[in-house]
């Protein structure tokens, strides 16, 4: 295989050829990608099953289906999105017509994580290509079967000078980050996000960082508790809790805690049976290292449900933890597994104390029928995005931008926002020649009064 600098230099040359500016060409690439993905559907399910026993149902709902929606959306709207957009002009610069041109950045690096290994590699690829960039994509080395499938699909779809996959781990990622890119799109953990940001800063390369953190789920005493338990048992244990926007922990009004815990236990048993290890619907933890990491969090915690850990088989049962200390490991680090701590509150200051104890979350959830409480909560805390009375579903609407804030990330994508993320918005004013008022030209004597009036009335 050619070295990274050689492949990148081919992509640079290809970008300079202007072929990526051709919208019909980009459309043909997206249609080819769609054909390859459809042809690989079962191989994709198979790969994720091999990687961490992800059930086909979950792969469809949380990876394949979302990728296909995004791809169809891009194919349907690309011509419209790519067109220069005329905007209202200022009378101060009359006669003029003003436009925003969407131009591709150029050569893009995408680094993907393992937890939704197909979705989080292919979705940014779709929008980067739609916007007219070339791409080098590095999937996660931890999901090696999915990584191979992605590499096959990309290789069969794109000329190498347009897009290619480079598989590998930290070493390869480090080598990739040492190159000069026009944009870097990274999804992964906060510590690696900082490494990416440092590498990008060297060349002032713009970045999107889709990171993680601890996302709280607040339940007040007006909430429909049975429904909350049902929905949380879905959103928390989907993908075995290995979801960046999973509820990391619950903060519940103290007077309803016991009723909620009982309801949640019932729902977990309904989902996965009395022995979740036998359930084919519960994925495994990605590797032994991560099982051990989560097991270390459980040590010293008060387990009130589940708690079974089998390192050899990468299994952790859906587990509930009662009232951990805020300075315990489980409340300091992102859990990223099927373990749910339950904390209580009595006053709003209690909630503030818990949430402001950590970084700005990627997601925040609130279960309540009290609109005032809901609105106050949404407005009080900084977080990437969230849901009222459910988990995760904001991810599924392409009209909502998806991204973090503060330590949970910077930038956003999904749908048209994704296309815009991979496009530089170039401002262009086209001036008419038939009028050229003399007010801006020296000598200025006697013109300032008129200028001030024009600014007052027309700006
Ligand atoms: P990770 O940061 O360990 O790895 C992500 C990618 O970075 C992988 O491709 C990996 O090979 C690469 N990488 C690892 N170490 C590197 C280094 N030192 N230098 C350069 N690259 C390196 O993350 P992960 O374990 O794959 O994923 C889990 C994390 O990702 C969680 O924190 C989760 O919250 C976050 N996440 C965020 C989103 C989001 O959309 N915001 C989505 C999924 C996961």
XYZ file of C-alpha atoms and ligand atoms in Angstrom:
503
model
C 0.000 0.000 0.000
C 1.157 3.541 -0.741
C 2.188 5.741 2.124
C -0.214 8.255 3.641
C 1.593 11.316 2.179
C 1.451 9.778 -1.318
C -2.280 9.048 -1.110
C -2.968 12.504 0.300
C -0.910 14.169 -2.398
C -2.986 12.341 -5.060
C -6.128 13.590 -3.352
C -4.729 17.130 -3.307
C -4.016 16.975 -7.037
C -7.452 15.577 -7.716
C -9.102 18.314 -5.692
C -7.175 20.932 -7.661
C -8.513 19.409 -10.910
C -11.911 20.943 -9.930
C -13.729 17.671 -10.613
C -15.135 17.615 -7.048
C -16.863 20.942 -7.746
C -19.018 19.166 -10.316
C -22.336 18.471 -8.590
C -23.519 15.741 -11.015
C -20.189 13.949 -10.376
C -20.750 14.111 -6.617
C -24.288 12.822 -7.107
C -22.973 9.886 -9.105
C -20.571 9.096 -6.233
C -23.369 9.171 -3.664
C -25.562 6.941 -5.815
C -22.677 4.489 -6.231
C -22.172 4.505 -2.460
C -25.855 3.770 -1.922
C -25.676 0.816 -4.316
C -22.639 -0.635 -2.520
C -24.152 -0.191 0.921
C -27.401 -1.855 -0.116
C -25.438 -4.738 -1.634
C -23.472 -5.068 1.647
C -26.459 -4.853 4.013
C -26.218 -8.388 5.365
C -22.430 -8.330 5.477
C -22.710 -5.187 7.643
C -25.090 -6.890 10.111
C -22.764 -9.846 10.183
C -19.689 -7.683 10.858
C -21.278 -5.896 13.814
C -22.474 -9.202 15.228
C -18.912 -10.529 15.043
C -17.453 -7.353 16.535
C -19.616 -7.145 19.671
C -22.713 -9.285 19.201
C -24.765 -6.318 18.112
C -28.236 -7.621 17.191
C -29.334 -7.088 13.578
C -32.353 -5.112 14.815
C -30.124 -2.611 16.636
C -27.710 -2.370 13.704
C -30.620 -1.537 11.442
C -32.276 1.034 13.720
C -29.109 2.750 14.927
C -26.677 2.389 12.016
C -27.852 1.059 8.654
C -31.263 2.799 8.649
C -29.810 6.155 9.704
C -27.040 5.953 7.096
C -29.581 5.188 4.363
C -31.797 8.133 5.419
C -28.833 10.490 5.365
C -27.709 9.181 1.986
C -31.194 9.517 0.465
C -31.517 13.019 1.905
C -28.182 14.096 0.402
C -29.029 12.602 -2.993
C -32.425 14.339 -2.991
C -31.204 17.765 -1.883
C -27.647 18.047 -3.129
C -28.387 20.307 -6.112
C -30.370 22.690 -3.913
C -27.822 22.721 -1.066
C -24.872 23.295 -3.403
C -26.417 26.223 -5.289
C -25.152 29.726 -4.426
C -27.760 31.331 -2.202
C -28.781 34.911 -2.844
C -29.235 36.988 0.332
C -30.770 40.436 0.848
C -28.311 43.201 0.076
C -27.564 46.351 2.008
C -28.736 49.624 0.499
C -25.407 51.100 1.600
C -23.588 49.166 -1.104
C -26.282 49.616 -3.791
C -26.223 48.590 -6.611
C -25.180 45.075 -5.571
C -26.350 41.465 -5.444
C -25.057 39.364 -2.517
C -24.548 35.591 -2.449
C -23.265 32.785 -0.271
C -21.281 30.228 -2.245
C -20.803 26.824 -0.588
C -17.326 25.651 -1.418
C -15.658 22.415 -0.343
C -12.749 22.783 2.076
C -10.575 20.361 0.134
C -8.911 17.311 1.684
C -10.643 15.959 4.750
C -9.653 13.503 7.458
C -12.420 11.586 9.260
C -11.571 9.539 12.361
C -14.346 7.302 13.694
C -14.979 5.463 16.993
C -16.026 1.849 17.574
C -19.362 2.212 19.357
C -21.516 2.880 16.264
C -18.711 1.889 13.934
C -20.640 1.917 10.660
C -22.845 4.970 11.246
C -20.169 7.241 12.665
C -17.739 6.497 9.851
C -20.149 6.603 6.906
C -22.418 9.499 7.891
C -19.643 12.127 7.886
C -18.219 10.540 4.721
C -21.563 11.066 2.934
C -21.751 14.750 3.773
C -18.043 15.397 3.133
C -18.383 13.930 -0.384
C -21.731 15.657 -0.969
C -20.041 18.965 -0.158
C -17.292 18.209 -2.705
C -14.308 17.212 -0.564
C -11.913 14.318 -0.845
C -11.728 12.042 2.195
C -9.362 9.773 4.027
C -11.402 7.799 6.538
C -9.960 5.939 9.516
C -12.468 3.586 11.149
C -11.876 2.217 14.636
C -9.406 -0.624 14.983
C -11.517 -2.126 17.789
C -14.329 -3.165 15.443
C -12.151 -4.881 12.895
C -14.881 -6.724 10.970
C -16.867 -3.518 10.459
C -13.677 -1.655 9.596
C -12.991 -4.209 6.826
C -16.553 -3.913 5.480
C -16.222 -0.117 5.402
C -12.878 -0.381 3.613
C -14.432 -2.740 1.018
C -17.410 -0.463 0.410
C -15.257 2.658 0.092
C -12.774 0.923 -2.181
C -15.504 -0.398 -4.486
C -17.254 2.992 -4.632
C -14.615 5.679 -4.915
C -11.432 6.265 -6.897
C -8.639 6.462 -4.316
C -8.073 10.122 -5.205
C -11.645 10.878 -4.047
C -11.969 8.767 -0.918
C -10.128 5.943 0.704
C -10.016 4.094 3.986
C -6.864 3.714 6.002
C -7.338 1.080 8.676
C -5.342 0.975 11.877
C -4.974 2.141 15.440
C -3.199 4.889 17.334
C -0.014 4.727 15.251
C -1.862 5.222 11.980
C -4.078 7.907 13.513
C -0.974 9.727 14.744
C 0.583 9.579 11.300
C -2.624 10.848 9.724
C -2.834 13.719 12.192
C 0.731 14.745 11.351
C -0.380 15.671 7.796
C -1.831 19.018 6.772
C -5.586 18.766 6.225
C -8.206 21.275 5.158
C -10.679 19.930 7.735
C -10.667 17.222 10.405
C -13.857 15.536 11.587
C -13.279 13.481 14.733
C -15.692 11.369 16.764
C -14.398 9.797 19.952
C -13.334 10.405 23.511
C -12.486 13.716 25.176
C -8.768 12.901 25.767
C -8.214 11.918 22.116
C -10.283 14.940 21.044
C -7.658 17.117 22.735
C -4.881 15.332 20.818
C -6.759 15.957 17.563
C -7.322 19.623 18.432
C -3.607 20.073 19.198
C -2.598 18.484 15.863
C -5.126 20.640 13.989
C -3.958 23.827 15.707
C -0.482 23.398 14.206
C -1.894 24.141 10.745
C -4.934 26.162 11.895
C -7.074 23.375 10.465
C -10.766 23.698 11.309
C -12.216 20.758 13.243
C -15.468 19.216 14.289
C -15.057 17.290 17.528
C -17.916 14.945 18.379
C -16.947 13.889 21.903
C -18.569 12.355 24.964
C -19.009 12.866 28.668
C -21.624 12.340 31.336
C -25.196 13.024 30.226
C -27.696 13.456 33.062
C -31.329 12.345 33.076
C -33.581 14.275 35.469
C -36.930 12.857 36.600
C -39.331 14.989 38.626
C -42.380 13.856 40.562
C -44.870 14.810 37.834
C -43.319 12.376 35.345
C -45.149 9.313 34.044
C -42.870 6.899 35.905
C -43.857 3.660 34.189
C -43.334 5.186 30.769
C -40.077 6.807 31.906
C -38.816 3.424 33.142
C -39.790 1.777 29.842
C -38.115 4.422 27.710
C -34.977 4.581 29.874
C -34.641 0.773 29.754
C -34.474 1.188 25.963
C -32.248 4.254 25.622
C -29.779 3.271 28.330
C -29.239 -0.371 27.390
C -29.357 -0.047 23.593
C -25.877 -0.969 22.324
C -25.237 -2.151 25.935
C -25.041 1.466 27.061
C -22.107 2.158 24.739
C -23.772 5.249 23.316
C -22.269 8.731 23.545
C -25.692 10.214 24.322
C -26.908 7.430 26.636
C -28.188 8.716 29.969
C -25.050 8.376 32.079
C -26.917 8.739 35.391
C -30.360 9.548 36.796
C -31.214 12.426 39.139
C -34.677 11.690 40.538
C -36.883 13.521 43.067
C -36.233 11.615 46.274
C -39.906 10.860 47.069
C -40.373 8.763 43.883
C -37.022 7.006 43.750
C -38.172 3.624 45.077
C -41.249 3.425 42.831
C -39.097 4.301 39.816
C -36.432 1.718 40.642
C -39.083 -1.008 40.954
C -40.586 0.004 37.606
C -37.144 0.069 35.961
C -36.244 -3.411 37.252
C -39.493 -4.774 35.787
C -38.742 -3.174 32.426
C -35.157 -4.500 32.324
C -36.413 -8.035 32.969
C -39.057 -7.583 30.251
C -36.349 -6.517 27.769
C -33.625 -9.064 28.567
C -35.160 -11.763 30.803
C -33.975 -12.994 34.212
C -30.564 -13.862 32.830
C -29.607 -11.104 30.359
C -26.475 -13.041 29.410
C -28.697 -15.478 27.508
C -30.444 -12.681 25.646
C -29.474 -12.257 22.008
C -30.715 -8.669 22.241
C -27.979 -7.380 24.548
C -24.683 -6.585 22.801
C -21.367 -7.289 24.500
C -18.840 -4.751 25.777
C -16.331 -4.001 23.031
C -13.306 -5.628 24.718
C -11.939 -6.949 28.003
C -10.162 -3.686 28.741
C -13.460 -1.831 28.722
C -15.170 -4.539 30.817
C -12.399 -4.118 33.368
C -12.724 -0.327 33.235
C -16.450 -0.570 34.032
C -15.889 -3.313 36.634
C -13.462 -0.961 38.415
C -16.255 1.610 38.560
C -18.591 -0.966 40.107
C -16.107 -1.829 42.843
C -17.178 0.031 45.957
C -20.538 1.042 44.422
C -23.840 -0.025 45.934
C -25.284 -2.389 43.321
C -29.064 -2.721 43.688
C -29.743 -4.687 40.500
C -27.620 -6.745 38.102
C -23.903 -6.382 38.725
C -22.826 -9.616 37.011
C -19.504 -9.164 35.220
C -17.871 -11.802 32.992
C -14.615 -10.390 31.701
C -13.787 -13.417 29.521
C -17.046 -13.069 27.588
C -17.053 -9.255 27.580
C -20.377 -9.303 29.405
C -21.826 -6.889 31.939
C -25.437 -7.235 33.060
C -27.759 -4.207 33.049
C -26.907 -2.785 36.452
C -28.377 -0.158 38.773
C -26.285 1.683 41.358
C -27.726 3.488 44.358
C -26.585 7.022 45.216
C -22.859 7.029 44.428
C -20.629 9.794 45.813
C -20.013 12.638 43.382
C -16.277 12.150 43.753
C -16.431 8.372 43.127
C -14.945 6.977 39.890
C -18.384 6.160 38.537
C -19.470 9.806 38.871
C -16.214 11.298 37.613
C -15.767 9.350 34.366
C -18.100 8.625 31.462
C -19.558 5.142 32.151
C -20.122 4.047 28.536
C -21.686 0.721 29.516
C -24.911 -0.837 30.848
C -24.548 0.645 34.335
C -26.926 3.304 35.622
C -26.304 5.233 38.860
C -29.378 6.736 40.489
C -28.978 9.931 42.491
C -31.722 11.923 44.203
C -32.633 15.581 44.657
C -35.019 17.589 46.762
C -34.268 21.124 45.621
C -33.131 22.621 42.332
C -29.854 23.513 44.019
C -29.253 19.771 44.474
C -29.550 19.305 40.697
C -27.277 22.278 40.007
C -24.716 20.894 42.421
C -24.611 17.549 40.600
C -24.592 18.851 37.020
C -22.231 21.771 37.569
C -19.878 19.340 39.327
C -18.899 18.085 35.846
C -18.298 19.296 32.298
C -20.971 20.510 29.896
C -22.870 17.362 28.886
C -23.357 16.102 25.338
C -27.022 15.358 26.141
C -29.480 16.121 28.897
C -32.832 14.432 29.430
C -35.745 15.517 31.543
C -38.860 13.485 32.325
C -41.624 15.731 33.628
C -45.124 17.010 32.906
C -44.273 20.364 34.511
C -43.581 22.726 31.601
C -42.068 25.429 33.788
C -39.564 22.965 35.238
C -38.804 21.583 31.784
C -38.178 25.018 30.227
C -36.091 26.175 33.205
C -33.959 23.058 32.979
C -33.437 23.373 29.218
C -32.395 27.006 29.589
C -30.309 26.735 32.773
C -27.726 24.141 31.716
C -25.292 24.165 28.797
C -25.475 20.869 26.909
C -25.249 19.666 23.296
C -28.885 18.641 22.833
C -31.542 16.635 24.584
C -35.016 15.191 24.858
C -38.026 15.775 27.072
C -39.713 12.519 28.172
C -37.487 10.133 26.217
C -33.825 9.369 25.455
C -31.688 9.583 22.290
C -34.410 10.466 19.771
C -33.043 13.946 18.968
C -30.249 12.108 17.143
C -32.758 10.742 14.645
C -34.102 13.989 13.157
C -31.821 15.284 10.415
C -33.317 18.774 10.848
C -31.750 19.003 14.331
C -28.018 19.809 14.483
C -26.123 17.175 16.477
C -23.027 18.113 18.445
C -21.597 18.964 21.826
C -20.558 22.097 23.661
C -17.520 22.713 25.857
C -15.811 19.428 26.682
C -18.530 17.406 24.911
C -17.423 18.768 21.552
C -17.506 21.557 19.025
C -19.362 21.854 15.743
C -22.352 19.844 14.608
C -23.673 17.730 11.759
C -26.685 15.716 10.495
C -28.663 16.475 7.369
C -28.139 19.899 5.851
C -26.105 20.955 8.905
C -23.642 18.194 7.946
C -23.392 19.487 4.390
C -22.778 22.995 5.755
C -20.157 21.687 8.198
C -18.086 20.370 5.297
C -18.523 23.564 3.231
C -16.856 26.911 3.562
C -19.488 29.631 3.205
C -17.945 32.130 0.847
C -19.485 35.610 0.836
C -19.632 37.234 -2.596
C -20.939 40.697 -3.473
C -21.526 41.396 -7.187
C -21.465 45.150 -7.695
C -23.240 46.914 -10.545
C -21.299 49.440 -12.585
C -24.084 51.821 -13.523
C -23.958 53.921 -10.332
C -21.001 54.955 -8.155
C -22.006 57.474 -5.466
C -19.104 59.733 -4.485
C -19.805 59.757 -0.739
C -17.152 57.157 0.246
C -14.338 58.782 -1.715
C -11.865 61.377 -0.403
C -11.862 64.303 -0.060
C -14.239 63.605 2.869
C -14.927 67.224 3.746
C -18.686 67.837 4.145
C -19.645 64.160 3.656
C -19.625 62.753 7.224
C -23.099 64.076 8.098
C -24.630 62.379 5.046
C -22.732 59.174 5.797
C -24.006 59.092 9.392
C -27.596 59.586 8.174
C -27.197 56.755 5.653
C -25.869 54.398 8.371
C -28.698 55.383 10.697
C -31.472 54.741 8.188
C -30.147 51.985 5.985
C -27.856 49.701 7.986
P -11.363 6.957 21.176
O -11.173 8.412 21.351
O -10.547 6.021 21.982
O -11.083 6.554 19.649
C -11.687 7.220 18.571
C -10.778 7.153 17.370
O -9.562 7.818 17.677
C -10.414 5.731 16.934
O -10.432 5.674 15.533
C -9.002 5.548 17.467
O -8.202 4.714 16.673
C -8.463 6.976 17.420
N -7.428 7.193 18.452
C -7.324 6.576 19.638
N -6.252 7.045 20.318
C -5.689 7.992 19.528
C -4.565 8.842 19.667
N -3.795 8.789 20.748
N -4.274 9.686 18.653
C -5.066 9.735 17.563
N -6.147 8.957 17.387
C -6.444 8.097 18.338
O -12.918 6.700 21.359
P -13.698 5.330 21.294
O -13.325 4.511 22.477
O -13.564 4.714 19.951
O -15.207 5.848 21.435
C -15.800 6.114 22.650
C -15.849 7.604 22.943
O -16.383 8.301 21.837
C -16.766 7.926 24.100
O -16.173 8.929 24.875
C -18.024 8.448 23.421
O -18.813 9.296 24.224
C -17.453 9.154 22.244
N -18.430 9.223 21.165
C -18.944 10.433 20.819
C -19.906 10.493 19.830
C -20.533 11.796 19.404
O -21.201 11.796 18.369
N -20.377 12.870 20.134
C -20.321 9.328 19.202
C -19.751 8.132 19.589
C -18.807 8.074 20.570
